[in-house]
XYZ file of C-alpha atoms in Angstrom:
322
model
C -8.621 -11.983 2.047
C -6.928 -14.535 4.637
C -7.371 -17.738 3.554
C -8.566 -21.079 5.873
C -5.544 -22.956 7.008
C -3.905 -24.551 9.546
C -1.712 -21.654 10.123
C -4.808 -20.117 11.276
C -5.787 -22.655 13.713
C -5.235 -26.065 14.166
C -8.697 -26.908 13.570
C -8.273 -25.897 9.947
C -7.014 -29.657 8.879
C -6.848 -30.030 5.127
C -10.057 -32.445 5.315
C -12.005 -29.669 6.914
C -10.470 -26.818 4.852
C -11.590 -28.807 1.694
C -15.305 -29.345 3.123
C -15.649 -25.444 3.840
C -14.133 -24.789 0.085
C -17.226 -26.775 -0.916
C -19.229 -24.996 0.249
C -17.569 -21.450 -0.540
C -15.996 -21.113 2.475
C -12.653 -20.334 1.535
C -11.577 -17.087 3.666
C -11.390 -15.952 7.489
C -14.447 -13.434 6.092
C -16.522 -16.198 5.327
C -15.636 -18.219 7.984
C -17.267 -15.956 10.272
C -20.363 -14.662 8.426
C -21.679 -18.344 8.372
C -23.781 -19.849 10.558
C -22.014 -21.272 13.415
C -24.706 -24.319 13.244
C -24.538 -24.517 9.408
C -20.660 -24.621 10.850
C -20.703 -27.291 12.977
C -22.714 -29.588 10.295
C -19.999 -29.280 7.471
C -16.882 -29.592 9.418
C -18.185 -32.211 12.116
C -16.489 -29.765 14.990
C -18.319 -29.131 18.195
C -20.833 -25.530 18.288
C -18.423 -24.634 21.047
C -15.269 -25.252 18.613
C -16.865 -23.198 15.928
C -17.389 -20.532 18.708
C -13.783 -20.542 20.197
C -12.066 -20.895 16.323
C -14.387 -17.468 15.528
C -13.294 -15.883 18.599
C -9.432 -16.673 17.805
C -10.090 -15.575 14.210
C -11.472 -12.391 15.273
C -8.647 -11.588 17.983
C -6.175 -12.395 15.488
C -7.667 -10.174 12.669
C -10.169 -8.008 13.949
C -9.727 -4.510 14.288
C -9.173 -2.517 17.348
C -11.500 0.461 18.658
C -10.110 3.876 18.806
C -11.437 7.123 20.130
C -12.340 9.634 17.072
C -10.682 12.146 19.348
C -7.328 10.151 19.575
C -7.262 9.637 15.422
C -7.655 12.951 14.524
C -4.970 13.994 16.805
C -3.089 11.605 15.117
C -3.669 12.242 11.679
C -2.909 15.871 12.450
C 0.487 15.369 13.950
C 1.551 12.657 11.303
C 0.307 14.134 7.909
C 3.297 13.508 5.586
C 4.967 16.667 3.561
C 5.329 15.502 0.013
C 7.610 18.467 -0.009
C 6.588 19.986 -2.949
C 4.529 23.118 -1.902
C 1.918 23.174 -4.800
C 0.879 19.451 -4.084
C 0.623 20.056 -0.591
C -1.867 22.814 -1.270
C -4.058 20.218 -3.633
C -3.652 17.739 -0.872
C -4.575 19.964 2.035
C -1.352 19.981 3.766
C 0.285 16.401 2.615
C -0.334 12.787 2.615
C -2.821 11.584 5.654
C -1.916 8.614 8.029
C -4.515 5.671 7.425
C -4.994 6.604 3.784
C -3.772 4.676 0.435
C -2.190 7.185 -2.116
C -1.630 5.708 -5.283
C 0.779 7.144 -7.951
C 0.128 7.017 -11.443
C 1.396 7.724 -15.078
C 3.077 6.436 -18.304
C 6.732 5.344 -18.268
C 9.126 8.238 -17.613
C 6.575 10.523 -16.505
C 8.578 10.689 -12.694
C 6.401 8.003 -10.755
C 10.065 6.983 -9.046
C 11.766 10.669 -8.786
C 8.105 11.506 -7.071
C 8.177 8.024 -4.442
C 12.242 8.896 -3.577
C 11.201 12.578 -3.005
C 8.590 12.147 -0.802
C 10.574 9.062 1.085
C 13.354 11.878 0.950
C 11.872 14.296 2.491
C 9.754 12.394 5.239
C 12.853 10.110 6.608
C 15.155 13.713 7.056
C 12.413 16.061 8.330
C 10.704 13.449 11.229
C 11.301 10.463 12.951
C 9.411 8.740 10.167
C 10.294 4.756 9.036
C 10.045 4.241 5.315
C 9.879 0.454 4.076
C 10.299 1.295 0.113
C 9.417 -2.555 -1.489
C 11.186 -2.139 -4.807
C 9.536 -4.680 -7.180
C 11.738 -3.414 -10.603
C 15.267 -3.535 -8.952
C 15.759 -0.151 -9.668
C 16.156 1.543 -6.525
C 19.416 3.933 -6.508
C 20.871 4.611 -3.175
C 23.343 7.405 -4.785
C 19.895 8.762 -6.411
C 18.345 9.047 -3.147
C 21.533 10.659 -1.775
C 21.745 12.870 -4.303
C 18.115 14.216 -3.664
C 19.115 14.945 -0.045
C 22.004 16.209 -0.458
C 20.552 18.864 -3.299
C 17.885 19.851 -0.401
C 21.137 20.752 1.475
C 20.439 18.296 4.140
C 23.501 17.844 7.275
C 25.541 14.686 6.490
C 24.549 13.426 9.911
C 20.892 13.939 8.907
C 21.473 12.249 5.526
C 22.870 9.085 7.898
C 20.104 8.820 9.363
C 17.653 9.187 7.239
C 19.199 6.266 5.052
C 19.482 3.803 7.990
C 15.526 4.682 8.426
C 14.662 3.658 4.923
C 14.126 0.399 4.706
C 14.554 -0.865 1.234
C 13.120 -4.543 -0.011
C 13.671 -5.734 -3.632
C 10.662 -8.453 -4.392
C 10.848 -10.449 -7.656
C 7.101 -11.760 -7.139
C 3.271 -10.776 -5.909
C 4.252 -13.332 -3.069
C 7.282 -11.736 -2.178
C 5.986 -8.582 -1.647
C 2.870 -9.540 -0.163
C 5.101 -11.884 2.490
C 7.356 -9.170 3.124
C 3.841 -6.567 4.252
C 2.579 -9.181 5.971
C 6.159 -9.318 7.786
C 5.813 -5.529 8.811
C 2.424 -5.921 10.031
C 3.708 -8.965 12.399
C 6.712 -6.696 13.255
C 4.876 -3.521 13.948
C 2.045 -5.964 16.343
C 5.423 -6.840 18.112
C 6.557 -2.773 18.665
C 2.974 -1.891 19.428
C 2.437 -4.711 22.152
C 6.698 -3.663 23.199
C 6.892 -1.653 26.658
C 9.367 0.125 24.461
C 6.239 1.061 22.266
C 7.233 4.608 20.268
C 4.380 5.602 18.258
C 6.677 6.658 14.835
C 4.672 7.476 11.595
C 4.668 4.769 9.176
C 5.475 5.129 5.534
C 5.199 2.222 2.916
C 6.074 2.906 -0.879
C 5.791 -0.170 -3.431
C 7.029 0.583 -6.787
C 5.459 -0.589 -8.751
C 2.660 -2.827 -8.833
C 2.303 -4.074 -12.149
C 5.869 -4.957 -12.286
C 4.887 -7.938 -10.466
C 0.981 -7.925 -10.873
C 1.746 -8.282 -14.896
C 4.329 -11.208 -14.514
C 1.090 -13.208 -12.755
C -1.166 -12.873 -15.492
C 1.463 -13.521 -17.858
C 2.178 -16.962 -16.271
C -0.330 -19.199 -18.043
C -0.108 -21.017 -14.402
C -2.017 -18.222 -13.258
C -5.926 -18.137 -13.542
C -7.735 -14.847 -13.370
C -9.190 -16.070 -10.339
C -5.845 -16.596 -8.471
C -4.654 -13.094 -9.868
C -7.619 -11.809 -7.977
C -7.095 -13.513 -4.963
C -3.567 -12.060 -4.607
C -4.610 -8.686 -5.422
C -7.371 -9.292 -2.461
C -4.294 -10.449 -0.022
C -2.584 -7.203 -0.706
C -5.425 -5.048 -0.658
C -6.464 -6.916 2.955
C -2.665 -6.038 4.382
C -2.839 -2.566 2.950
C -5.792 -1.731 4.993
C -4.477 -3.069 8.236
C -1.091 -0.974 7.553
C -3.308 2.288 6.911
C -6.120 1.141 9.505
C -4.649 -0.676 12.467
C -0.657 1.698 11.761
C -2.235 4.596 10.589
C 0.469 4.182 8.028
C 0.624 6.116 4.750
C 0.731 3.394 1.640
C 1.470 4.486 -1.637
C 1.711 2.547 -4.599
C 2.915 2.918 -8.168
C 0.860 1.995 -11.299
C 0.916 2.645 -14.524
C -1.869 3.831 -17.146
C -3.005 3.043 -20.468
C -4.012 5.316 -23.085
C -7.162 4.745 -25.857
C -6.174 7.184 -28.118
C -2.604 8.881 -28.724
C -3.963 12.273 -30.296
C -6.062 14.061 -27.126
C -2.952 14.034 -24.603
C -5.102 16.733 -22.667
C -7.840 14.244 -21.976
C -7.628 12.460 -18.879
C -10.808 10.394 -19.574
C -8.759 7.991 -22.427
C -6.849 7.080 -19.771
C -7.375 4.484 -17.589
C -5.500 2.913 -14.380
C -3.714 -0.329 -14.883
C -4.758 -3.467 -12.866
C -8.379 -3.239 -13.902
C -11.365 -2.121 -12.108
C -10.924 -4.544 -9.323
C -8.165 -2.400 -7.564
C -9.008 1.061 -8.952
C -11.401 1.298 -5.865
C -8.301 0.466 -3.017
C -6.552 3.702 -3.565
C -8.032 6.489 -1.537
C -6.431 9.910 -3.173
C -5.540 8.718 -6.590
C -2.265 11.504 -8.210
C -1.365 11.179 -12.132
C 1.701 12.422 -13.482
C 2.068 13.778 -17.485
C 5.302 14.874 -18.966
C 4.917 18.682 -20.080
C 7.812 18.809 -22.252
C 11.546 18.351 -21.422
C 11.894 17.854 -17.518
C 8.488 19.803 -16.609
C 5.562 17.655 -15.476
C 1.882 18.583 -14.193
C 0.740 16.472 -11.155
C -3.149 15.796 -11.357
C -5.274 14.741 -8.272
C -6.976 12.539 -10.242
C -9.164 10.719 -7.674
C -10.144 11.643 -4.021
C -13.587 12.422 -2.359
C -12.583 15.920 -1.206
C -12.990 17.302 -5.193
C -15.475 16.875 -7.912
C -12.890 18.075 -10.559
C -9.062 17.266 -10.697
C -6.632 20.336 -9.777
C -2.908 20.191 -11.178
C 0.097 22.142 -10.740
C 3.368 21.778 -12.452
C 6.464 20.894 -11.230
C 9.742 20.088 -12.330
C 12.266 17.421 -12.300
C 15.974 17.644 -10.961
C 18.706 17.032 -8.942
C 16.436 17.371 -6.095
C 13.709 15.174 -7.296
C 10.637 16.615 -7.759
C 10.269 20.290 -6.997
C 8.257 22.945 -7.739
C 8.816 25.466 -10.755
């Protein structure tokens, strides 16, 4: 969530903002579920202040309202190929604008080959941005080459599809949250542009807990504060999906209770605790069959009770299908 400040508005003064933490005020959220009254008593401002603060607040966060009509024809038009036939068929055609898909596995199981394929395949087949925040410093713009050029892809497509992908390396939570919070301001600038072109939006973070686990390890760093950061980037993620219709998919990795029932997905468990494990919408795991071969699991979304698979293979194309 937001937090009060005076970047918010200027009424936000760091007397007032410490009065409203006081009394558990401490986000935009809370700000306006309060009583405007109860308001006006702990930070001394006028009811009408409270009133026109709440209004600003809500302009400057609040969602906009869209015809049902208008989003479906939207998600229809925009749904994402992942390019790999088989998934598409679990996923019902692809990844959905306005949804969260999170990727999932142990190390070397082909969370990265699977984030450059899809980015691969969406930036040469549409008009489609990709912002690809690379939190490990791993990113390989000859790999990502390679994987178009394997899918036999024009040069001049290739081109273009690399000056569409946007790549960020973040060393921090705050870095990466500062740089989503700099493509919501910069897609509120396109959207309110007479130049407006409604493109499909794609953001890939890999990973999470590369910076996520360098917080907790920083004995700076209460559980609280880890909490509040993974609240700021699960509050930007929803305006991306929400506000962009953008398609968000993260990286995280798993841990595993017991070594000897590999076939059991119940021992193993999503990394970054229960407090996130309820952001992602469609949830995908990845296991390494043997050699390159891996089987792709839909391993949470609220279209199946069980979790289909297929297998798939990894190459100089990325990911593909066997």
């Amino acid at each position: 969530m937001v937090k009060l400040s005076a970047s918010i508005h200027s009424s936000f003064s760091e007397m007032v903002t410490e009065d409203l933490r006081r009394r558990n005020v401490t986000t935009v959220v809370d700000f306006i579920a309060t009583d405007p009254v109860k308001l006006a008593t702990f930070t001394g401002l006028s009811h009408m202040d409270i009133l026109q603060v709440k209004q600003h607040i809500l302009e400057k966060f609040g969602g906009t309202k869209k015809n049902a009509s208008e989003l479906l024809t939207i998600e229809h038009n925009n749904i994402i190929s992942t390019s790999i036939a088989c998934l598409d068929e679990l996923l019902k055609g692809g990844l959905y604008p306005g949804q969260s898909c999170e990727i999932c596995g142990l190390s070397a199981s082909g969370k990265t080959q699977l984030c450059l394929t899809i980015a691969a395949n969406a930036v040469a087949k549409s008009d489609i941005v990709t912002w690809y925040l690379d939190t490990k410093r791993d990113f390989s713009r000859l790999r990502f080459e390679e994987i178009l050029r394997a899918r036999n892809f024009r040069q001049t497509t290739i081109e273009d599809a690399l000056q569409r992908t946007k790549v960020y390396h973040v060393r921090s939570s705050h870095q990466m949250i500062q740089a989503l919070r700099h493509l919501v301001s910069f897609y509120k600038t396109e959207r309110n542009s007479v130049l407006e072109r409604k493109r499909p939006l794609l953001v890939i973070i890999d990973s999470l807990p590369a910076v996520i686990f360098k917080v907790t390890r920083d004995t700076r760093h209460s559980d609280l504060e880890t909490t509040y950061e993974l609240d700021d980037l699960a509050e930007v993620c929803r305006f991306l999906t929400r506000e962009c219709q953008a398609v968000v998919i993260t990286v995280n990795s798993v841990t595993r209770w017991d070594s000897t029932k590999k076939d059991d997905l119940s021992i193993l468990t999503p990394a970054l605790g229960k407090h996130w494990a309820r952001i992602p919408v469609t949830r995908l795991l990845l296991t390494r069959e043997h050699g390159e071969t891996r089987r792709i699991f839909v391993w949470k979304d609220p279209r199946f009770e069980e979790n289909p698979s297929c297998v798939v293979s990894v190459g100089d194309a990325g990911i593909t299908m066997l």
